[in-house]
JSON list of C-alpha atoms in Angstrom, two decimals:
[
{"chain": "Q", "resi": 1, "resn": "UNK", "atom": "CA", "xyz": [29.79, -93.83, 209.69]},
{"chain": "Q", "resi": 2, "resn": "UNK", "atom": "CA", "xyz": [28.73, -95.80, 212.43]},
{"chain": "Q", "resi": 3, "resn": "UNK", "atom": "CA", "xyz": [29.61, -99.44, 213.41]},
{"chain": "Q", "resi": 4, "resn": "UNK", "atom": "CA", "xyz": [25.83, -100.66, 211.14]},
{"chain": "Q", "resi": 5, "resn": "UNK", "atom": "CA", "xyz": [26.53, -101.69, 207.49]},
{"chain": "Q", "resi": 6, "resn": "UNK", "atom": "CA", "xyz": [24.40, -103.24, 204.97]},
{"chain": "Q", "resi": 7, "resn": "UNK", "atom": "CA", "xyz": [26.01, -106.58, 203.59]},
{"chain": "Q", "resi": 8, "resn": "UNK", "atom": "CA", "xyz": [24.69, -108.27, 200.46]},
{"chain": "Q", "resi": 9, "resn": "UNK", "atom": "CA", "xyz": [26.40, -111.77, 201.42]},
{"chain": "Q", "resi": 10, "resn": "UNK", "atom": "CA", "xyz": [29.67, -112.82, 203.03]},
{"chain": "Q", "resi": 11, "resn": "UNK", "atom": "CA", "xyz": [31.24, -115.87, 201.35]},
{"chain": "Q", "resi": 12, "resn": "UNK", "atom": "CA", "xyz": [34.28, -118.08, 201.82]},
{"chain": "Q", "resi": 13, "resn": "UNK", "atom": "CA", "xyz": [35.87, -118.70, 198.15]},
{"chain": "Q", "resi": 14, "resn": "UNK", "atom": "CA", "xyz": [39.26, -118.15, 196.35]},
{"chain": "Q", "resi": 15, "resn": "UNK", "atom": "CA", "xyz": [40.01, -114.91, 195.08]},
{"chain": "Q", "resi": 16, "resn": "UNK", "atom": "CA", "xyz": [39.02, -114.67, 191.56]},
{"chain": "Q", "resi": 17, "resn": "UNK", "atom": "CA", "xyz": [41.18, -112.41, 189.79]},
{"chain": "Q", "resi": 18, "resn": "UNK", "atom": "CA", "xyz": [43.90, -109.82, 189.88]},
{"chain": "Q", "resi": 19, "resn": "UNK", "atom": "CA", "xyz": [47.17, -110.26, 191.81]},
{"chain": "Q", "resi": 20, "resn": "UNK", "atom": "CA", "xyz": [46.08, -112.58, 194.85]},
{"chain": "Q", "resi": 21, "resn": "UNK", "atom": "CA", "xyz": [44.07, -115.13, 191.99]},
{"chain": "Q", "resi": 22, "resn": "UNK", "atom": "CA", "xyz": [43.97, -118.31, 193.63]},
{"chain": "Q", "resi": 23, "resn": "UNK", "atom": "CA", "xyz": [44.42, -117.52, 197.45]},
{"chain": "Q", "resi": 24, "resn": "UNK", "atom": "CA", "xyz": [41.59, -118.50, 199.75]},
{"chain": "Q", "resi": 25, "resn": "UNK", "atom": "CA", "xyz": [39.21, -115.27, 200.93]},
{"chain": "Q", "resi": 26, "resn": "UNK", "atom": "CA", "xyz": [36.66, -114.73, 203.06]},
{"chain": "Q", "resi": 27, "resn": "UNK", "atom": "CA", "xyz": [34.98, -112.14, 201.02]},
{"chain": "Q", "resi": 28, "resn": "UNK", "atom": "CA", "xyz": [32.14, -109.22, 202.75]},
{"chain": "Q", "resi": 29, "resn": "UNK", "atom": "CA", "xyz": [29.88, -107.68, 199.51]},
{"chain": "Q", "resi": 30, "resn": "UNK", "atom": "CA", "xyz": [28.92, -104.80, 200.61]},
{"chain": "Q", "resi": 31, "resn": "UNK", "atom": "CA", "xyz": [25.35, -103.32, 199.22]},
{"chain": "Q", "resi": 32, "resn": "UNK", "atom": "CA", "xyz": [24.73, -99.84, 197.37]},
{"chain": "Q", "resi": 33, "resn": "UNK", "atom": "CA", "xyz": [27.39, -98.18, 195.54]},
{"chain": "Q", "resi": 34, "resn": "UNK", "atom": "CA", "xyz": [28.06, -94.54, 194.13]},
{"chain": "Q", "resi": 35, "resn": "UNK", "atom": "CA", "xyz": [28.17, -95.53, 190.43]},
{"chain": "Q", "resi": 36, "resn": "UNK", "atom": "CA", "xyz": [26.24, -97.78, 187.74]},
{"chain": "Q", "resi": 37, "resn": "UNK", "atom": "CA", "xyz": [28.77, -99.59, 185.72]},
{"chain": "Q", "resi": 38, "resn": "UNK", "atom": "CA", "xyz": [26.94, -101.36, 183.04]},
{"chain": "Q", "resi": 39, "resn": "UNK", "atom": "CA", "xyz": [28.77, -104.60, 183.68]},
{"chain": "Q", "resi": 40, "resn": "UNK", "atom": "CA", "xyz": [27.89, -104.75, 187.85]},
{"chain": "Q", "resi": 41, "resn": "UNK", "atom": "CA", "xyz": [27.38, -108.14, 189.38]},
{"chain": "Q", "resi": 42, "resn": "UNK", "atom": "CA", "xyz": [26.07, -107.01, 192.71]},
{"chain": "Q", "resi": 43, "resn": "UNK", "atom": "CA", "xyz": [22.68, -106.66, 193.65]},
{"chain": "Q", "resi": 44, "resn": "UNK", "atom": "CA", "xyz": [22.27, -103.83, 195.27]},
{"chain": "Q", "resi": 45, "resn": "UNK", "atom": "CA", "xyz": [18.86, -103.96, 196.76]},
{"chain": "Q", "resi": 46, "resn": "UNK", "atom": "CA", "xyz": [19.45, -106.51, 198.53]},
{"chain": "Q", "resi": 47, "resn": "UNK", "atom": "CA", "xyz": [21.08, -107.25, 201.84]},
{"chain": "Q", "resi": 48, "resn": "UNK", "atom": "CA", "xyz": [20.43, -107.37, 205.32]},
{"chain": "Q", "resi": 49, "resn": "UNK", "atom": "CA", "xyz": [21.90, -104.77, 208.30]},
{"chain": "Q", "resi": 50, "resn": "UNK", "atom": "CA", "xyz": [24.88, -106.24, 210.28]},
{"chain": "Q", "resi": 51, "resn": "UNK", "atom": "CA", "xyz": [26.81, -104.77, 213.01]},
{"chain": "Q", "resi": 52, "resn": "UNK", "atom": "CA", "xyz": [30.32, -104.54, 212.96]},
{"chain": "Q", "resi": 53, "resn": "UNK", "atom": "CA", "xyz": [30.82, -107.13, 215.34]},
{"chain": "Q", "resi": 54, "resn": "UNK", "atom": "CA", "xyz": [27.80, -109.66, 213.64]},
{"chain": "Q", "resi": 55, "resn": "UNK", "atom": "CA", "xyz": [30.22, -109.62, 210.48]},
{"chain": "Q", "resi": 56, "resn": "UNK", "atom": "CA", "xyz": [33.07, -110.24, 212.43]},
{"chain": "Q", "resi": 57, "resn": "UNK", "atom": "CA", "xyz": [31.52, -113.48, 214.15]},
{"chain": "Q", "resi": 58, "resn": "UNK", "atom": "CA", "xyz": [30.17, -114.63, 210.31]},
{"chain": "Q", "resi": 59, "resn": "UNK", "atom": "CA", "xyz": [33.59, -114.47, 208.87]},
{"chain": "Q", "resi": 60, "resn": "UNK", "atom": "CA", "xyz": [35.84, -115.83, 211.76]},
{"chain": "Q", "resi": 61, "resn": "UNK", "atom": "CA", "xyz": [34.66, -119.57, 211.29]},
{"chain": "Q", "resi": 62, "resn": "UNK", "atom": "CA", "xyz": [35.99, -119.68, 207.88]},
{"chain": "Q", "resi": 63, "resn": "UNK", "atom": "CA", "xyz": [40.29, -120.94, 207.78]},
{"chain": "Q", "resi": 64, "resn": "UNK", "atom": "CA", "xyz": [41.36, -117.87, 206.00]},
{"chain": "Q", "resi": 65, "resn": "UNK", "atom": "CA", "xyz": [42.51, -114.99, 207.70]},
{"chain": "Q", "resi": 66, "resn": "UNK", "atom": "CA", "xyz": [42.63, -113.03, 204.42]},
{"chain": "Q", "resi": 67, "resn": "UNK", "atom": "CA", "xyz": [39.48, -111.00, 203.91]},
{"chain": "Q", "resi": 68, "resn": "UNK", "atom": "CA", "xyz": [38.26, -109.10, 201.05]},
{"chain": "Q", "resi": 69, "resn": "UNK", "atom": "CA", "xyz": [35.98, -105.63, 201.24]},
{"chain": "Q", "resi": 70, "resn": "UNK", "atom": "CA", "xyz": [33.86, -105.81, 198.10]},
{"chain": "Q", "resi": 71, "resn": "UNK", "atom": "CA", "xyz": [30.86, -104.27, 196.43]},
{"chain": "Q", "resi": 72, "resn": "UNK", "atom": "CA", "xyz": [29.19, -102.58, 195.21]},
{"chain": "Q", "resi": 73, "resn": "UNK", "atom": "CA", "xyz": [31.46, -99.87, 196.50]},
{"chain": "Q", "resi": 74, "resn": "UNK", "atom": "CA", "xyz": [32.62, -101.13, 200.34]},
{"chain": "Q", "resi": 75, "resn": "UNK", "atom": "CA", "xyz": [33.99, -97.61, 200.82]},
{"chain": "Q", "resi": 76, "resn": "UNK", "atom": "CA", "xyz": [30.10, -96.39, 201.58]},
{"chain": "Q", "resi": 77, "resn": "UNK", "atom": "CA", "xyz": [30.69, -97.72, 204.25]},
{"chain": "Q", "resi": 78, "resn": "UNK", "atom": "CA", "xyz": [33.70, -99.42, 205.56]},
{"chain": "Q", "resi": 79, "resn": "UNK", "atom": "CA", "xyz": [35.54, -97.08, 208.10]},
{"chain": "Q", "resi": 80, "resn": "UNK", "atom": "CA", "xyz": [39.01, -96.82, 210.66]},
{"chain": "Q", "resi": 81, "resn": "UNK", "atom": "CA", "xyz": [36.89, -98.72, 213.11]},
{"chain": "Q", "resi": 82, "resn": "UNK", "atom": "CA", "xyz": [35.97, -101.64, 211.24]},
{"chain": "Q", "resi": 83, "resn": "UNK", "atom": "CA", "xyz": [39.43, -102.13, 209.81]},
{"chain": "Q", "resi": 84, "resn": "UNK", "atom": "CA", "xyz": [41.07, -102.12, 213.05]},
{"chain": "Q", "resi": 85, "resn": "UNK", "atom": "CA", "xyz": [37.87, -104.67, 214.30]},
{"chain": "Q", "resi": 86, "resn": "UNK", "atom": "CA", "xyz": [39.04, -106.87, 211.61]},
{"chain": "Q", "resi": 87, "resn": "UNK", "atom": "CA", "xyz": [43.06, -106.72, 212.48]},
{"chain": "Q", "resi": 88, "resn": "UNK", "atom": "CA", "xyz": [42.25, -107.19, 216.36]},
{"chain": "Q", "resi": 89, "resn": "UNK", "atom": "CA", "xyz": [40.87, -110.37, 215.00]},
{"chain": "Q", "resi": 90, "resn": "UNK", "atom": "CA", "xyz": [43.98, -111.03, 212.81]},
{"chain": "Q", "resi": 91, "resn": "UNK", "atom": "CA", "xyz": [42.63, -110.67, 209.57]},
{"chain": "Q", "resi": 92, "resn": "UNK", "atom": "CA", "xyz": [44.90, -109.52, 206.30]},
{"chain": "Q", "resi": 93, "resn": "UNK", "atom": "CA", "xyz": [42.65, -106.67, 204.78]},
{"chain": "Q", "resi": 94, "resn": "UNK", "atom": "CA", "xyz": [41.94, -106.12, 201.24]},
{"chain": "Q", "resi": 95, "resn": "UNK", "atom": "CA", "xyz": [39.50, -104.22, 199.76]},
{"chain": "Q", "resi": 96, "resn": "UNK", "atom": "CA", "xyz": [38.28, -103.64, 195.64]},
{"chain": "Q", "resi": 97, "resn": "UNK", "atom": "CA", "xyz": [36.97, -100.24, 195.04]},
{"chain": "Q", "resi": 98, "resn": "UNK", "atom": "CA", "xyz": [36.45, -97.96, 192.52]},
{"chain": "Q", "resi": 99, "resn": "UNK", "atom": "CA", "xyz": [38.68, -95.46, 194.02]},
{"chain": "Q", "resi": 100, "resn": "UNK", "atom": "CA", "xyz": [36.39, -92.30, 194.60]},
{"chain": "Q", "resi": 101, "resn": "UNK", "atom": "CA", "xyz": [36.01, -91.96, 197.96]},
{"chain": "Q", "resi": 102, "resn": "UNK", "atom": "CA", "xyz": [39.32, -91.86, 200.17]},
{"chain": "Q", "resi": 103, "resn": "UNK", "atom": "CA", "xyz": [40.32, -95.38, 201.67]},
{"chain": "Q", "resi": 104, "resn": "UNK", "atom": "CA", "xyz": [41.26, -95.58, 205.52]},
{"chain": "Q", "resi": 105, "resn": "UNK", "atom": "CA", "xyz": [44.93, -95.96, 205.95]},
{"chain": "Q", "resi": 106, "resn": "UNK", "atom": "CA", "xyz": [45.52, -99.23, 207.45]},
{"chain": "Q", "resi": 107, "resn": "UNK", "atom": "CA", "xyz": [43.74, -101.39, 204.63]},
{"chain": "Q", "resi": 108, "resn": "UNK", "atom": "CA", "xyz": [46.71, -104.01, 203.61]},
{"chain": "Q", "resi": 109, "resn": "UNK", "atom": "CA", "xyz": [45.87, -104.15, 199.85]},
{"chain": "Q", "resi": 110, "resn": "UNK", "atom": "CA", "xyz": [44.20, -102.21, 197.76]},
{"chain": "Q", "resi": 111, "resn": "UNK", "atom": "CA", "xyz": [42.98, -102.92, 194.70]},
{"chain": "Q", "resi": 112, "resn": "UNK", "atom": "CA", "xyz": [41.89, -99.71, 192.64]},
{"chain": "Q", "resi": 113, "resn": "UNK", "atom": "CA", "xyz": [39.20, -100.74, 189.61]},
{"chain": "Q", "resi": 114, "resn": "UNK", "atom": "CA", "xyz": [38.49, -97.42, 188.32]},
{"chain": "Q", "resi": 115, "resn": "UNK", "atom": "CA", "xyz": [35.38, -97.31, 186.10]},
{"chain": "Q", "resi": 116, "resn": "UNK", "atom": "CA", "xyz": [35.25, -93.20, 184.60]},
{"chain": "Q", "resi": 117, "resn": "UNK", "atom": "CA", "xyz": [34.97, -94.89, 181.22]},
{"chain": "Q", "resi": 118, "resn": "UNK", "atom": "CA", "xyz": [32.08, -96.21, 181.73]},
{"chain": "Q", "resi": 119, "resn": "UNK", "atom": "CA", "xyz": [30.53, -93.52, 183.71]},
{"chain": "Q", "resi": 120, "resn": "UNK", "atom": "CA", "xyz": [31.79, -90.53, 183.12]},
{"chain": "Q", "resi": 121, "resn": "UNK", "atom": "CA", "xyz": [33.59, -87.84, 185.45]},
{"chain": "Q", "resi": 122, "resn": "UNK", "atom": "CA", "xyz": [30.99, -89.32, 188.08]},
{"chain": "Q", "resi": 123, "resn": "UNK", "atom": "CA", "xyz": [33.90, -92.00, 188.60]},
{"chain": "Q", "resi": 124, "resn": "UNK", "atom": "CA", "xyz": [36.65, -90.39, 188.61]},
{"chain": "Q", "resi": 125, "resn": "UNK", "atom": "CA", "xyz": [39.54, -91.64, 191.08]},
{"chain": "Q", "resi": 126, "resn": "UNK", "atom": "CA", "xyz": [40.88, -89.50, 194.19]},
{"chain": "Q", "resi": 127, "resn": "UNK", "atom": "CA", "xyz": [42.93, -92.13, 195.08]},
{"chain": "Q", "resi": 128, "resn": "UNK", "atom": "CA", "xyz": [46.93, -91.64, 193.61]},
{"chain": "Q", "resi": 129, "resn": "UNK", "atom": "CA", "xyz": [48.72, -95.35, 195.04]},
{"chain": "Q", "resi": 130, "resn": "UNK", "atom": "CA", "xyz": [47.43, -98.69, 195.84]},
{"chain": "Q", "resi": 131, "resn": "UNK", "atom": "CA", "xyz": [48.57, -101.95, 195.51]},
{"chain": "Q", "resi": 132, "resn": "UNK", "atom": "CA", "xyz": [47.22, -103.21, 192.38]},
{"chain": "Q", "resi": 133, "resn": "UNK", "atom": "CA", "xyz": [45.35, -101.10, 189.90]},
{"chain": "Q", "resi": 134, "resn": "UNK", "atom": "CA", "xyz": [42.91, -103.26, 187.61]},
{"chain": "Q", "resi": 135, "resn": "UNK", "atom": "CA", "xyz": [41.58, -101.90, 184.53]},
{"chain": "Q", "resi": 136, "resn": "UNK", "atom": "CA", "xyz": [38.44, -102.77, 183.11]},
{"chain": "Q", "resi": 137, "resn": "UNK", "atom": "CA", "xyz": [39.33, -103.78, 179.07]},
{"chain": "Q", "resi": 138, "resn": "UNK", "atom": "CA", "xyz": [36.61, -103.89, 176.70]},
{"chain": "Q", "resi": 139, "resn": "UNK", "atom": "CA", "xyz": [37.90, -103.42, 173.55]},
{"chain": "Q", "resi": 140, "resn": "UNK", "atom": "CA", "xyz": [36.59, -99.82, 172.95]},
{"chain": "Q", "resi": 141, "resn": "UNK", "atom": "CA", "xyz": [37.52, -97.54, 175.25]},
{"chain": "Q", "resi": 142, "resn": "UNK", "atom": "CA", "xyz": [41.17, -96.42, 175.54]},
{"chain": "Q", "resi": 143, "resn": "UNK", "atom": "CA", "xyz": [43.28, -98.03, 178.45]},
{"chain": "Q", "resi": 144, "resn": "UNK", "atom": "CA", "xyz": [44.98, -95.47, 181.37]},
{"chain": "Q", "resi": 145, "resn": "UNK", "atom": "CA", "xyz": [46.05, -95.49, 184.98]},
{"chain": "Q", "resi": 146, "resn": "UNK", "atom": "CA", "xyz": [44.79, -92.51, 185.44]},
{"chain": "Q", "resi": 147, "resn": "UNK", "atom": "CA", "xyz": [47.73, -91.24, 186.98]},
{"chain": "Q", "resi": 148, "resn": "UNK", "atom": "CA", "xyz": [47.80, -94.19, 189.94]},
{"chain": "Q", "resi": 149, "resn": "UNK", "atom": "CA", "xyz": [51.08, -95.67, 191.20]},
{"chain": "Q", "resi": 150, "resn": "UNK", "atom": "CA", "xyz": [50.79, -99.41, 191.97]},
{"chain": "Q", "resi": 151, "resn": "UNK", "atom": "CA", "xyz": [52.85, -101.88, 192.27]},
{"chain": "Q", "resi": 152, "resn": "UNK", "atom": "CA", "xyz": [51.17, -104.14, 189.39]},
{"chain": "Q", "resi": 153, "resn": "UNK", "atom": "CA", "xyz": [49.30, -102.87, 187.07]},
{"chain": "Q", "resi": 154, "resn": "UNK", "atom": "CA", "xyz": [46.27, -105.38, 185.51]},
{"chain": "Q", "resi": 155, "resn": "UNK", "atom": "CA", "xyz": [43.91, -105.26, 182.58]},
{"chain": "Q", "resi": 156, "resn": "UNK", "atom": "CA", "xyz": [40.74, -107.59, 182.61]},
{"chain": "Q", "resi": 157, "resn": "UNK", "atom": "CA", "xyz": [38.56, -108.27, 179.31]},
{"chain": "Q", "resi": 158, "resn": "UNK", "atom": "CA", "xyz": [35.28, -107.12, 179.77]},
{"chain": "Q", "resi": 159, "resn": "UNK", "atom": "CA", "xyz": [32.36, -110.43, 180.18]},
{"chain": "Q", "resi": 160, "resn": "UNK", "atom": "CA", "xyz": [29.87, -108.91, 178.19]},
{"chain": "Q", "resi": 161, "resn": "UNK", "atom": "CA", "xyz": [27.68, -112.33, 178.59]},
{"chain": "Q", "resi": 162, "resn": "UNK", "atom": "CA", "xyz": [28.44, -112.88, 174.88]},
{"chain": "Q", "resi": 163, "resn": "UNK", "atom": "CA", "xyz": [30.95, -115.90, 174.48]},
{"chain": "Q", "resi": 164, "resn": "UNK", "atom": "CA", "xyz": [32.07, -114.79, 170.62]},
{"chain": "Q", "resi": 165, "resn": "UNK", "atom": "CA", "xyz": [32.36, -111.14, 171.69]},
{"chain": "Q", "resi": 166, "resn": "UNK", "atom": "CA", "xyz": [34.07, -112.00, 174.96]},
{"chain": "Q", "resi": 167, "resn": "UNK", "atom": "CA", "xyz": [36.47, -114.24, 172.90]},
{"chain": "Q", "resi": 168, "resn": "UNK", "atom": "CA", "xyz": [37.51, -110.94, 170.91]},
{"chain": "Q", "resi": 169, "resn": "UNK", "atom": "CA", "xyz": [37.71, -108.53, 173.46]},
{"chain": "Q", "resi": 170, "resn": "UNK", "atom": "CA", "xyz": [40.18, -111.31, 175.73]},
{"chain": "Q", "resi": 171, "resn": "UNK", "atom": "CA", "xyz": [42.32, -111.50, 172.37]},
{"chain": "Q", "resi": 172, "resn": "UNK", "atom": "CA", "xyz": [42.76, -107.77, 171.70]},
{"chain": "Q", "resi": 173, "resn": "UNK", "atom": "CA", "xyz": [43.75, -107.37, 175.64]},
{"chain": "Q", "resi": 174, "resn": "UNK", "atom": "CA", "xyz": [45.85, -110.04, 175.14]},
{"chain": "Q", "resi": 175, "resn": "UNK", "atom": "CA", "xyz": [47.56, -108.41, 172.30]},
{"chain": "Q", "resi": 176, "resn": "UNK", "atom": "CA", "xyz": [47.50, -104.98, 173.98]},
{"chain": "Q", "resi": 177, "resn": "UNK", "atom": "CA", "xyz": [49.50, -105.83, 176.97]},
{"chain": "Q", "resi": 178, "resn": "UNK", "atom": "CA", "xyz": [52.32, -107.33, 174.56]},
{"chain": "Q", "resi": 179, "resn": "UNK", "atom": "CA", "xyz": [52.86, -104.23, 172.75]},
{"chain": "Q", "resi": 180, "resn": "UNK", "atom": "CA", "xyz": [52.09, -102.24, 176.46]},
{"chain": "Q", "resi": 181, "resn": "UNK", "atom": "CA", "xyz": [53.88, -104.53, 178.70]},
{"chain": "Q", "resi": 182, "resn": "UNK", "atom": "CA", "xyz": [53.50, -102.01, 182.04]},
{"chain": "Q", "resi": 183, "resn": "UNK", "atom": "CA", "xyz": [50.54, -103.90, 182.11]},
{"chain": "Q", "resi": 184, "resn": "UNK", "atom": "CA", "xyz": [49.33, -107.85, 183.16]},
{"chain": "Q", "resi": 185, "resn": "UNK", "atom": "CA", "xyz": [46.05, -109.96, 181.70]},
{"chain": "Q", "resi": 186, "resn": "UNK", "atom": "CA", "xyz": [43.66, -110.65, 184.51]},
{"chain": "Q", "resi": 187, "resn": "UNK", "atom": "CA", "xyz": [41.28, -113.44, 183.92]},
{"chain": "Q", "resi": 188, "resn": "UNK", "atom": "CA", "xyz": [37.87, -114.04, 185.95]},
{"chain": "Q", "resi": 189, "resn": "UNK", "atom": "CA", "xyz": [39.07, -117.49, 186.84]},
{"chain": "Q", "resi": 190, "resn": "UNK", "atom": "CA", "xyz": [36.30, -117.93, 189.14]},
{"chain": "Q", "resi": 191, "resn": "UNK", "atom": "CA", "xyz": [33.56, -117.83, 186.23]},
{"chain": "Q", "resi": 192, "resn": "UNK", "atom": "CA", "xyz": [35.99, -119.57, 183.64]},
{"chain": "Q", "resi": 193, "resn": "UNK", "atom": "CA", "xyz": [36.57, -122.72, 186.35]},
{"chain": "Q", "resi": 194, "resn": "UNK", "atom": "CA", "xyz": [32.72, -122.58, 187.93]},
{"chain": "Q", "resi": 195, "resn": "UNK", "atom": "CA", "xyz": [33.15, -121.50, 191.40]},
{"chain": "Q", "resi": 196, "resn": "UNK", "atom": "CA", "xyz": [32.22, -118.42, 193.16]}
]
């Protein structure tokens, strides 16, 4: 990899979803990823080529020092280099992936979202530990970890655009974590409040 890497938009927000919900981010969307989960909301034509250092001055004007990798799949392209760029610089790294391409050591949390039930042995994990593995619940498909340690362990009901459907799919996760309590509900906060 070299120190080039094509960004679909960097953002200042609050994270979302999953264990940090609710903690202010910088986030970097990195374009292009490895699989094509039905659900996606990245475009991943678009984008523009940044250096290593040209993201680094875009995201230091923002309060945060708690950055999030995202795609698409960041691991494309996110390297040793870049993580230790973004430490010199005093960042808190975390990155989402889908966990099948090895992650470089010094990321600070991990969040694993594997997707192999929705595409097939294409997507299936190499990674064995991160921080926080979120699952992907839809109502169909059966619910595993895949055999990944972490240190919380989320499901998150599927927005299939459909209000009614979603509705049913949030209640039967809901349900499933009671009688599977290994497992936490994470909710898209950001779409259910209106921010980004």
């Amino acid at each position: 990899m070299n120190g080039t890497k094509r960004v679909n938009e960097i953002f200042y927000s609050l994270q979302g979803e999953g264990h940090n919900t609710g903690r202010p981010a910088v986030f970097v969307r990195f374009s292009g990823c490895n699989l094509k989960c039905p659900f996606c909301d990245t475009d991943h034509f678009s984008g523009r080529e940044m250096s290593d250092e040209e993201i680094l001055s875009a995201i230091v004007c923002y309060p945060s020092r708690f950055v999030v990798l995202t795609g698409g799949e960041p691991l494309l392209q996110v390297d040793d280099a870049f993580v230790a760029l973004l430490h010199s610089a005093g960042f808190e790294v975390a990155m989402e992936t889908n966990g099948t391409r090895p992650v470089p050591e010094a990321i600070d949390w991990l969040t694993v979202s594997p997707k192999q039930t929705f595409v097939g042995d294409a997507g299936r994990p190499v990674i064995t530990r991160c921080s926080e593995l979120k699952c992907v619940f839809d109502g169909d498909c059966d619910v595993s970890d895949y055999g990944i340690e972490s240190d919380y362990y989320y499901l998150q009901p599927c927005d299939t655009g459909d209000e009614k459907r979603n509705a049913e799919i949030t209640a039967a996760c809901v349900e499933y974590i009671k009688a599977n309590p290994k497992w936490r509900l994470s909710l898209q906060t950001h779409k259910m409040v209106g921010f980004r």
